[in-house]
Amino acid sequence: MEMEVVGDVTSLDSDLLQLPELSPLALKSNPFLAEELFSLWLSLPETVRLVKNLLTDAKTGTSSLNATGNSTGISVSTTNLLPSMFPAASNPPLSPRSTSGSPRIVKQRSGPSSLASPLKIVSKPVREVVPQFYFKNGRPPPNELTEQCLFAICQHFYGRLGLQIHEFKAVTKDICKLPSFLSTILFRKIDVNNSGIVTRDQFVNYWIRGNMFTMDLATRIYTILKQPDCRYLTQDDFKPVLHELLASHPGLEFLQNTPEFQERYAETVVYRIFYYINRSGTGRLTLWELKRGNLIVAMQHVDEEEDINKVLRYFSYEHFYVMYCKFWELDTDHDFFIDKENLIRYGNHSLTYRIVDRIFSQVPRKFRSKVEGKMSYEDFVYFILSEEDKSSEPGLEYWFKCIDLDGNEVLTPNEMQFFYEEQLHRMECMAQEAVLFEDILCQIVDMIGAENEGYITLRDLRGCKLSGNVFNILFNLNKFIAFESRDPFLIRQEHENPTLTEWDRFAHREYIRLSMEEDVEDASNGSGDIWDESFEAPF
C-alpha cells in the first residue's frame, strides 16, 4: 500500500505501534494514520460485541473473562478482532514498557492477579497498631520514678503495721509534697473504712497505683479535696482544710478559745478564695480555675510561714479582722445582715444612693442572703474587696456591671452621666468646686485610652492601671477628692511597695486604726487585758 507522506513528524512515536508492515517513517509523517487504523478496527462486528460485553460486565460487577483472559460469553479469538490489513499471526500493539522518567509508569501490584476483575480491583486494608493514648489514672510513670517513690514509702512505713493520723503528717510533706494541713484530709481519703490506721499497701494503692504522684501539685490537691462524683470544688470542700489549719498553725493559736471567730475566719478565707479564683461566679471551682489562680502558692506559703499576717493572699488574719469589724460597724442591730441604709454609711457616706441601689438590685452579684433586701456577710466580703481594690479583675467586673445600665457590655456617656449627676450634686452641697461632666468625660477618655471614644469596654479598663479611679469619679466622692489632691505620701508608699494591692494597703491602714481604737476603748474601761462580753465590738 502506497501513501503520500505529508505532515509534521512530531506527534506520534512509530515504535509504540509495533506495525511491521508499515514504515515507521510513514507513521511519523502522517499522525492521523493511527487514528484511521483504530477507527477501522473499532467498526468491526467482533470489536462491537467485545465492547458491549465489557460494558455489561462493568454494570453488573462481574467478569466474562476466564483465567486465561478469554471471554466466556463469546468465542472470539484475539486474531479475529484485528483489522484485515494485519496478518493473522500478528498481535495487537502492546502498551510500552515503563521506563524511569516516562509519564506512563505502571506500578506492579503484589496482590492477586488483575485478570480476575479487570474493572474492579479491591486491595485489603492494612491494619496498623495504634498505641494506647488514654489511661484512666494518667500515663504510667517511668519504672525508675516508681521505684524511687516506693523506696521512700518503705522508709516511712518500715517496722510498722501502719500509720495513725498524727503520724501521717511526715508522709504528707515528704512523699506527697503537700501542705501539712492537708494531712488529715488525705489520711481520711485513704482510710475509707475509718480504721484509724493507713497501711503501707493502702497508701501504695492510692498514691502509686492511682498515679497520684505523677500529677502536678494543683491536680493533687484538687483530687484530694473534691467529692468522688464531682468535677468541681464547693465551699464546703474547703472547710476541713481551714479546720485543720486553725488547729495546727502557730499564728492562729490565739483563736483556740473563741470558736465563733474561728468559724468566721474560716468562712472569710473561703469567701476570698472564691471571689478571686471562681471567676465564673457559679460557686463551683474547676480544676482549670484552680490552676489559673494563686491559691496553691498561698497554701504553700502559709504552711511555711509562722506569721499568718505575712500571707497576704487569702489567709491573713488582719485582713479578716478588718472585714469583720467593718461589717460589724454597719450591722447596727447585729442580726448579721445589713440593708441599704446601713451600706450607705460605709466609708463615711462616701457612696452615692444610686450605686447602692444598683448593688441591692443584685446586678453585679446575686446575694446569698435569703432575707429580702438584706446583704449577708458573704455578700459584704465581695462588696468590700471590690470597693477597696477596684482595679483588680473581679473588682472591675463588679463595678462595670453596676454602671452598665442596659447590660450591653459597654459604658456609654449617658450611663456615666447618670451616676455622676448625684456626685456633682454632692460636691455642690459640700461647697466643693464642681466639675462639669463634659470635662470629666474628657478626663476619663484620656485616662483610659479607649479604642472607641464613644464608649468604654471592660477590655479598655483592664488595660489601664488607673481604671479604678474611673469608678471613684462616678460614685465615691471621698476617693474622687483624694485622687484629685494626689497625696504625695501615698504615692511614695505605692512606689516603695509595688507588689502590694490597693486592698493590702487599705487593710493595713484600717487594722492600725481599729487596733488603736480598741486600745483606747480598753483603757477607758480600766483594763486592756480583760474581755467584756457586753462590748458591741467583736474583739
Coordinates of C-alpha atoms in Angstrom, one line a residue:
M1 CA 0.0 0.0 0.0
E2 CA 1.5 3.3 -1.2
M3 CA 0.8 6.5 0.7
E4 CA 1.8 10.1 0.2
V5 CA 3.9 11.2 3.1
V6 CA 2.8 14.7 4.3
G7 CA 2.5 16.4 7.6
D8 CA 4.6 17.3 10.7
V9 CA 6.6 14.4 12.1
T10 CA 6.1 15.4 15.8
S11 CA 3.0 13.8 17.3
L12 CA 3.4 10.0 17.0
D13 CA 6.0 7.5 18.0
S14 CA 6.1 4.7 15.4
D15 CA 7.9 2.4 17.8
L16 CA 4.9 2.4 20.0
L17 CA 2.6 1.0 17.4
Q18 CA 4.7 -2.0 16.5
L19 CA 3.3 -2.4 13.0
P20 CA 5.8 -4.5 10.9
E21 CA 4.0 -3.9 7.6
L22 CA 4.2 -0.1 7.8
S23 CA 7.3 2.0 7.6
P24 CA 8.0 4.0 10.8
L25 CA 8.7 7.0 8.6
A26 CA 5.2 6.8 7.2
L27 CA 3.6 6.8 10.6
K28 CA 5.7 9.7 11.8
S29 CA 5.0 11.6 8.6
N30 CA 1.2 11.0 8.9
P31 CA 0.0 11.4 12.5
F32 CA -3.6 10.6 11.5
L33 CA -2.8 7.2 10.3
A34 CA -3.0 5.5 13.7
E35 CA -6.4 7.1 14.3
E36 CA -7.7 5.8 11.0
L37 CA -6.5 2.3 11.8
F38 CA -8.1 2.5 15.2
S39 CA -11.4 3.6 13.8
L40 CA -11.4 0.8 11.3
W41 CA -10.7 -1.8 14.0
L42 CA -13.4 -0.3 16.2
S43 CA -16.0 -0.6 13.4
L44 CA -15.6 -4.4 13.1
P45 CA -18.6 -6.5 14.3
E46 CA -16.3 -8.6 16.6
T47 CA -15.0 -5.4 18.3
V48 CA -18.5 -4.1 18.8
R49 CA -19.5 -7.4 20.6
L50 CA -16.4 -7.3 22.8
V51 CA -17.0 -3.7 23.9
K52 CA -20.7 -4.5 24.6
N53 CA -19.8 -7.4 26.8
L54 CA -17.2 -5.4 28.7
L55 CA -19.8 -2.6 29.4
T56 CA -22.2 -5.2 30.6
D57 CA -19.6 -6.6 32.9
A58 CA -18.9 -3.2 34.3
K59 CA -22.6 -2.6 35.1
T60 CA -23.1 -5.9 36.8
G61 CA -19.8 -6.1 38.5
T62 CA -19.0 -9.5 37.1
S63 CA -16.3 -10.7 34.7
S64 CA -16.8 -12.6 31.4
L65 CA -13.1 -13.4 31.2
N66 CA -11.8 -16.7 32.3
A67 CA -8.4 -17.3 33.9
T68 CA -6.7 -17.1 30.6
G69 CA -8.2 -13.8 29.7
N70 CA -10.7 -15.1 27.1
S71 CA -14.4 -14.0 27.1
T72 CA -16.8 -16.6 28.5
G73 CA -19.9 -15.0 26.9
I74 CA -18.5 -15.0 23.3
S75 CA -15.9 -17.1 21.5
V76 CA -13.7 -14.5 19.8
S77 CA -10.1 -15.0 19.3
T78 CA -7.7 -12.2 19.5
T79 CA -6.6 -12.6 16.0
N80 CA -10.2 -12.3 14.7
L81 CA -10.6 -8.9 16.3
L82 CA -7.7 -7.4 14.3
P83 CA -8.3 -5.4 11.1
S84 CA -7.8 -7.4 7.9
M85 CA -4.8 -5.4 7.0
F86 CA -2.8 -7.1 9.8
P87 CA -1.6 -10.6 9.2
A88 CA -3.3 -13.3 11.2
A89 CA -0.1 -14.2 13.1
S90 CA 0.3 -10.6 14.3
N91 CA -0.8 -9.4 17.8
P92 CA -2.4 -6.0 18.7
P93 CA 0.0 -3.3 19.7
L94 CA 1.2 -3.7 23.3
S95 CA 1.5 -0.9 25.8
P96 CA 5.1 0.2 26.0
R97 CA 7.2 -1.0 29.0
S98 CA 7.5 1.8 31.5
T99 CA 10.9 3.3 31.9
S100 CA 12.3 5.6 34.5
G101 CA 11.2 9.1 33.9
S102 CA 8.4 8.1 31.5
P103 CA 4.9 9.6 32.2
R104 CA 3.4 6.2 31.6
I105 CA 4.5 4.5 34.9
V106 CA 2.7 1.3 35.6
K107 CA 3.2 0.1 39.2
Q108 CA 3.2 -3.7 39.6
R109 CA 0.7 -4.9 42.2
S110 CA 1.8 -7.6 44.6
G111 CA -1.8 -8.8 45.3
P112 CA -4.0 -11.2 43.3
S113 CA -3.9 -11.1 39.5
S114 CA -5.8 -8.3 38.0
L115 CA -7.2 -10.7 35.4
A116 CA -9.8 -11.8 37.9
S117 CA -11.5 -8.5 37.6
P118 CA -10.1 -6.0 35.1
L119 CA -12.5 -3.2 36.1
K120 CA -12.7 -3.5 39.9
I121 CA -9.5 -4.2 41.9
V122 CA -10.0 -4.3 45.7
S123 CA -7.0 -4.3 48.0
K124 CA -7.1 -5.5 51.6
P125 CA -6.8 -2.7 54.2
V126 CA -3.5 -2.6 56.0
R127 CA -4.0 -2.8 59.8
E128 CA -1.9 -0.5 61.9
V129 CA -1.5 -0.9 65.6
V130 CA -2.4 2.4 67.4
P131 CA -0.5 2.8 70.7
Q132 CA -2.6 3.4 73.8
F133 CA -3.1 7.1 74.3
Y134 CA -5.8 7.1 77.1
F135 CA -5.1 6.0 80.6
K136 CA -7.8 6.2 83.3
N137 CA -5.4 7.3 86.0
G138 CA -2.9 9.0 83.8
R139 CA 0.1 7.8 81.8
P140 CA 2.1 5.3 83.8
P141 CA 5.3 6.8 85.1
P142 CA 8.8 5.5 84.3
N143 CA 9.9 2.5 86.4
E144 CA 12.8 4.4 87.9
L145 CA 10.4 7.1 89.3
T146 CA 8.1 4.4 90.7
E147 CA 11.0 2.6 92.4
Q148 CA 12.2 5.8 94.0
C149 CA 8.8 6.6 95.4
L150 CA 8.3 3.0 96.7
F151 CA 11.7 3.2 98.4
A152 CA 10.7 6.5 100.2
I153 CA 7.4 4.9 101.2
C154 CA 9.1 1.8 102.7
Q155 CA 11.4 4.1 104.8
H156 CA 8.4 5.8 106.4
F157 CA 6.4 2.6 107.0
Y158 CA 9.4 0.4 108.0
G159 CA 8.8 -1.7 111.1
R160 CA 5.2 -0.5 111.4
L161 CA 1.9 -2.1 110.5
G162 CA 0.6 1.3 109.5
L163 CA 0.5 5.0 110.5
Q164 CA -2.0 6.8 112.7
I165 CA -3.4 10.2 111.8
H166 CA -1.0 12.1 114.0
E167 CA 1.9 10.2 112.4
F168 CA 0.8 10.9 108.8
K169 CA 2.0 14.5 108.5
A170 CA 5.6 13.5 107.6
V171 CA 4.3 11.3 104.7
T172 CA 2.1 14.2 103.5
K173 CA 5.0 16.6 103.4
D174 CA 8.0 14.4 102.4
I175 CA 6.4 12.0 100.0
C176 CA 3.2 13.7 98.7
K177 CA 4.8 17.2 98.7
L178 CA 1.6 18.7 100.0
P179 CA 1.0 21.3 102.7
S180 CA 0.9 19.7 106.1
F181 CA -2.6 20.9 107.0
L182 CA -3.9 18.6 104.2
S183 CA -2.6 15.6 106.2
T184 CA -5.9 14.8 107.9
I185 CA -7.9 15.1 104.7
L186 CA -5.5 12.8 102.8
F187 CA -5.5 10.3 105.7
R188 CA -9.3 10.0 105.7
K189 CA -9.3 9.8 101.9
I190 CA -7.2 6.7 102.1
D191 CA -8.7 5.2 105.2
V192 CA -12.1 4.5 103.7
N193 CA -13.0 2.0 106.4
N194 CA -12.3 4.5 109.2
S195 CA -10.0 2.1 110.9
G196 CA -7.8 4.9 112.2
I197 CA -4.7 3.5 110.5
V198 CA -3.2 3.6 107.0
T199 CA -1.1 0.6 106.0
R200 CA 1.7 0.7 103.5
D201 CA -0.3 -1.3 101.0
Q202 CA -3.2 1.1 101.3
F203 CA -1.0 4.1 100.7
V204 CA 0.8 2.4 97.7
N205 CA -2.5 1.5 96.2
Y206 CA -3.8 5.1 96.5
W207 CA -0.6 7.0 95.7
I208 CA 1.3 4.8 93.3
R209 CA -1.4 2.7 91.5
G210 CA -3.6 5.7 91.3
N211 CA -0.8 7.7 89.7
M212 CA -1.3 10.5 92.2
F213 CA 2.5 11.0 92.5
T214 CA 2.7 11.8 88.7
M215 CA 0.2 14.6 88.9
D216 CA 1.1 18.3 89.3
L217 CA 0.5 19.8 92.7
A218 CA -2.7 21.6 91.8
T219 CA -4.3 18.4 90.4
R220 CA -3.2 16.5 93.5
I221 CA -4.9 19.0 95.8
Y222 CA -8.0 19.2 93.6
T223 CA -8.3 15.4 93.6
I224 CA -7.9 15.1 97.3
L225 CA -10.4 17.9 98.2
K226 CA -13.2 17.2 95.7
Q227 CA -16.1 14.7 96.2
P228 CA -15.7 11.4 94.3
D229 CA -18.6 12.1 91.9
C230 CA -17.9 15.8 91.3
R231 CA -15.8 17.6 88.8
Y232 CA -15.6 20.8 90.8
L233 CA -14.9 22.1 94.3
T234 CA -17.5 23.8 96.5
Q235 CA -17.1 26.0 99.6
D236 CA -17.8 23.0 101.8
D237 CA -14.8 21.1 100.4
F238 CA -12.5 23.8 101.9
K239 CA -14.0 23.6 105.4
P240 CA -11.8 20.6 106.5
V241 CA -8.8 22.4 105.2
L242 CA -9.5 25.5 107.3
H243 CA -10.4 23.4 110.3
E244 CA -7.0 21.7 110.2
L245 CA -5.2 25.0 109.6
L246 CA -6.9 26.6 112.7
A247 CA -5.9 23.6 114.8
S248 CA -2.3 23.4 113.7
H249 CA -1.0 26.8 112.6
P250 CA 1.0 28.6 115.3
G251 CA -0.2 32.0 114.1
L252 CA -3.8 31.1 114.8
E253 CA -3.4 29.5 118.3
F254 CA -4.8 32.6 120.0
L255 CA -8.2 31.8 118.5
Q256 CA -8.5 28.4 120.2
N257 CA -10.7 29.8 122.9
T258 CA -13.0 31.7 120.6
P259 CA -14.6 29.0 118.3
E260 CA -17.1 31.6 116.9
F261 CA -14.3 33.7 115.5
Q262 CA -12.6 30.6 114.2
E263 CA -15.6 29.9 112.2
R264 CA -15.9 33.4 110.9
Y265 CA -12.2 33.4 110.0
A266 CA -12.6 30.1 108.0
E267 CA -15.7 31.5 106.2
T268 CA -13.8 34.7 105.3
V269 CA -10.9 32.8 103.8
V270 CA -13.2 30.6 101.7
Y271 CA -15.2 33.6 100.5
R272 CA -11.9 35.3 99.4
I273 CA -10.8 32.2 97.6
F274 CA -14.0 32.0 95.6
Y275 CA -14.0 35.8 95.0
Y276 CA -10.6 35.8 93.3
I277 CA -10.5 32.3 91.7
N278 CA -14.0 31.3 90.8
R279 CA -14.3 33.8 88.0
S280 CA -17.4 32.2 86.6
G281 CA -19.3 33.0 89.8
T282 CA -21.0 29.7 89.8
G283 CA -19.8 28.6 93.3
R284 CA -18.2 25.6 91.6
L285 CA -14.4 25.9 91.4
T286 CA -13.0 23.9 88.5
L287 CA -9.5 22.5 88.1
W288 CA -8.7 25.0 85.4
E289 CA -9.6 27.9 87.7
L290 CA -7.6 26.4 90.5
K291 CA -4.5 26.1 88.2
R292 CA -5.1 29.6 86.9
G293 CA -5.2 31.2 90.3
N294 CA -2.5 31.6 93.0
L295 CA -4.2 29.6 95.8
I296 CA -1.6 26.7 95.6
V297 CA 1.3 29.2 96.1
A298 CA -0.6 30.8 99.0
M299 CA -1.2 27.4 100.6
Q300 CA 2.5 26.5 100.4
H301 CA 3.4 30.0 101.8
V302 CA 1.0 29.6 104.8
D303 CA 2.4 26.2 105.5
E304 CA 6.0 27.6 105.8
E305 CA 5.3 31.0 107.4
E306 CA 4.6 31.1 111.1
D307 CA 3.3 34.7 111.0
I308 CA -0.1 34.3 109.4
N309 CA -0.4 38.0 108.7
K310 CA 2.5 37.9 106.3
V311 CA 0.5 35.6 104.0
L312 CA -1.5 38.5 102.3
R313 CA -3.3 36.3 99.9
Y314 CA -6.5 34.7 101.4
F315 CA -5.1 33.7 104.9
S316 CA -4.1 37.0 106.6
Y317 CA -5.9 37.3 110.0
E318 CA -5.5 41.1 109.9
H319 CA -7.4 41.2 106.6
F320 CA -10.2 39.1 108.2
Y321 CA -10.2 41.4 111.2
V322 CA -10.7 44.5 109.0
M323 CA -13.6 42.9 107.0
Y324 CA -15.4 41.6 110.0
C325 CA -15.1 44.8 112.0
K326 CA -16.3 46.9 109.0
F327 CA -19.3 44.6 108.7
W328 CA -19.9 44.8 112.5
E329 CA -19.9 48.6 112.4
L330 CA -22.5 48.7 109.7
D331 CA -24.7 46.0 111.2
T332 CA -26.2 48.2 114.0
D333 CA -28.8 45.6 115.2
H334 CA -26.2 42.8 114.9
D335 CA -28.6 40.4 113.2
F336 CA -25.7 39.6 110.8
F337 CA -27.5 41.4 107.9
I338 CA -27.2 44.9 106.5
D339 CA -29.6 46.9 104.4
K340 CA -29.3 49.9 102.1
E341 CA -29.3 52.4 105.0
N342 CA -26.5 50.5 106.6
L343 CA -24.4 50.3 103.5
I344 CA -24.8 54.0 102.7
R345 CA -22.8 54.7 105.8
Y346 CA -19.8 52.8 104.5
G347 CA -16.7 54.8 104.2
N348 CA -18.1 57.9 106.0
H349 CA -21.0 58.1 103.5
S350 CA -18.7 58.0 100.5
L351 CA -21.0 56.1 98.2
T352 CA -24.0 57.6 96.3
Y353 CA -27.5 56.3 96.7
R354 CA -27.7 55.3 93.0
I355 CA -24.7 53.0 93.2
V356 CA -26.1 51.5 96.5
D357 CA -29.4 50.9 94.7
R358 CA -27.6 49.0 91.9
I359 CA -25.8 46.8 94.4
F360 CA -29.0 45.9 96.2
S361 CA -30.7 45.2 92.8
Q362 CA -28.1 42.4 92.7
V363 CA -26.9 43.3 89.3
P364 CA -23.1 42.8 90.0
R365 CA -23.8 39.6 92.0
K366 CA -26.8 37.7 93.3
F367 CA -27.0 37.9 97.1
R368 CA -26.5 34.7 99.1
S369 CA -28.7 36.2 101.7
K370 CA -32.2 34.6 102.0
V371 CA -33.7 37.7 103.5
E372 CA -35.2 40.1 101.0
G373 CA -33.4 43.5 100.8
K374 CA -30.6 42.3 103.1
M375 CA -26.9 41.7 102.4
S376 CA -25.2 38.8 104.2
Y377 CA -21.6 38.7 105.4
E378 CA -20.6 36.8 102.3
D379 CA -22.1 39.4 100.1
F380 CA -20.4 42.1 102.1
V381 CA -17.0 40.4 101.6
Y382 CA -17.5 40.6 97.9
F383 CA -18.5 44.2 98.1
I384 CA -15.6 45.4 100.3
L385 CA -13.0 43.6 98.3
S386 CA -14.4 45.2 95.1
E387 CA -14.7 48.6 96.7
E388 CA -11.2 48.8 98.1
D389 CA -9.5 47.3 95.1
K390 CA -11.5 48.5 92.1
S391 CA -8.6 47.8 89.7
S392 CA -8.5 44.1 90.4
E393 CA -10.0 41.7 87.8
P394 CA -13.1 40.8 89.9
G395 CA -13.4 44.4 91.1
L396 CA -13.5 45.8 87.6
E397 CA -16.2 43.3 86.6
Y398 CA -18.3 44.1 89.8
W399 CA -18.5 47.8 89.2
F400 CA -18.7 47.5 85.4
K401 CA -21.9 45.6 85.8
C402 CA -23.2 48.3 88.1
I403 CA -22.6 51.2 85.7
D404 CA -23.8 49.2 82.6
L405 CA -27.5 50.0 83.0
D406 CA -28.7 48.3 79.8
G407 CA -26.4 45.3 80.1
N408 CA -24.9 45.7 76.6
E409 CA -21.3 45.3 77.9
V410 CA -20.3 48.9 77.1
L411 CA -20.3 52.0 79.2
T412 CA -21.8 55.0 77.3
P413 CA -21.5 58.7 78.3
N414 CA -25.2 58.7 79.2
E415 CA -24.7 55.8 81.7
M416 CA -21.7 57.5 83.2
Q417 CA -23.5 60.8 83.4
F418 CA -26.5 59.2 85.2
F419 CA -24.2 58.2 88.1
Y420 CA -22.1 61.4 88.1
E421 CA -25.2 63.7 88.4
E422 CA -25.5 62.7 92.1
Q423 CA -21.8 63.1 92.6
L424 CA -22.0 66.6 91.1
H425 CA -24.9 67.5 93.4
R426 CA -23.0 66.3 96.5
M427 CA -20.0 68.4 95.5
E428 CA -22.2 71.5 95.3
C429 CA -23.7 70.8 98.7
M430 CA -20.3 70.4 100.2
A431 CA -19.1 73.7 98.6
Q432 CA -16.6 71.8 96.6
E433 CA -15.5 73.1 93.2
A434 CA -18.0 71.4 90.8
V435 CA -16.5 69.8 87.7
L436 CA -18.8 69.6 84.7
F437 CA -19.5 66.1 83.2
E438 CA -18.1 67.2 79.8
D439 CA -14.7 67.9 81.5
I440 CA -15.0 64.7 83.5
L441 CA -15.7 62.7 80.3
C442 CA -12.6 64.0 78.6
Q443 CA -10.5 63.2 81.6
I444 CA -11.9 59.6 81.7
V445 CA -11.3 59.1 78.0
D446 CA -7.8 60.4 78.2
M447 CA -7.1 58.3 81.3
I448 CA -8.4 55.0 79.8
G449 CA -7.3 55.5 76.2
A450 CA -10.4 53.6 74.9
E451 CA -10.3 52.1 71.5
N452 CA -13.6 53.9 70.7
E453 CA -14.2 57.3 72.1
G454 CA -18.0 56.8 72.0
Y455 CA -18.0 54.1 74.8
I456 CA -15.7 52.2 77.2
T457 CA -15.4 48.4 77.3
L458 CA -14.2 46.1 80.0
R459 CA -11.2 45.4 77.9
D460 CA -10.3 49.1 77.9
L461 CA -10.5 49.2 81.7
R462 CA -8.4 46.1 82.0
G463 CA -5.6 47.7 80.0
C464 CA -5.4 50.7 82.3
K465 CA -3.7 50.9 85.7
L466 CA -5.9 53.8 86.7
S467 CA -9.2 52.2 85.8
G468 CA -10.4 52.0 89.4
N469 CA -10.3 55.8 89.6
V470 CA -13.0 56.0 86.8
F471 CA -15.5 54.4 89.2
N472 CA -14.4 56.6 92.1
I473 CA -15.1 59.6 90.0
L474 CA -18.6 58.4 89.2
F475 CA -19.9 57.4 92.7
N476 CA -17.3 57.6 95.5
L477 CA -16.8 61.3 96.5
N478 CA -14.2 60.8 99.2
K479 CA -11.9 58.8 96.9
F480 CA -12.5 61.1 94.0
I481 CA -11.4 64.1 96.0
A482 CA -8.3 62.1 97.3
F483 CA -7.4 61.3 93.7
E484 CA -7.6 64.9 92.7
S485 CA -5.4 66.0 95.6
R486 CA -2.8 63.3 94.9
D487 CA -1.3 62.8 98.4
P488 CA 2.5 62.6 97.8
F489 CA 2.9 60.4 100.9
L490 CA 0.5 57.8 99.4
I491 CA 2.2 58.0 96.1
R492 CA 5.6 57.3 97.7
Q493 CA 4.2 54.3 99.5
E494 CA 2.9 52.8 96.3
H495 CA 6.3 53.1 94.7
E496 CA 8.1 51.6 97.7
N497 CA 5.8 48.5 97.7
P498 CA 4.7 47.9 94.1
T499 CA 3.7 44.3 94.9
L500 CA 1.0 45.4 97.4
T501 CA -2.5 45.8 96.0
E502 CA -4.9 48.6 96.9
W503 CA -6.7 46.2 99.2
D504 CA -3.4 45.3 101.0
R505 CA -2.7 49.0 101.7
F506 CA -6.3 49.7 102.8
A507 CA -6.4 46.7 105.1
H508 CA -3.0 47.7 106.7
R509 CA -4.2 51.2 107.4
E510 CA -7.6 50.1 108.8
Y511 CA -6.1 47.5 111.0
I512 CA -3.8 50.0 112.6
R513 CA -6.8 52.4 113.1
L514 CA -9.0 49.7 114.6
S515 CA -6.3 48.5 116.8
M516 CA -5.7 52.0 118.2
E517 CA -9.4 52.5 118.8
E518 CA -9.6 49.2 120.6
D519 CA -6.7 50.1 122.8
V520 CA -8.3 53.4 123.7
E521 CA -11.6 51.6 124.5
D522 CA -9.9 49.1 126.6
A523 CA -8.0 51.8 128.5
S524 CA -11.2 53.7 129.1
N525 CA -12.8 50.6 130.6
G526 CA -9.9 50.2 133.1
S527 CA -8.1 47.2 131.6
G528 CA -6.7 46.1 128.3
D529 CA -6.4 42.5 129.3
I530 CA -9.9 41.6 130.5
W531 CA -12.5 40.8 127.8
D532 CA -16.0 42.1 128.4
E533 CA -18.7 40.2 126.5
S534 CA -21.0 43.1 126.7
F535 CA -18.9 45.1 124.2
E536 CA -20.5 45.6 120.9
A537 CA -17.2 45.3 119.1
P538 CA -16.3 41.7 118.1
F539 CA -12.8 41.9 119.5

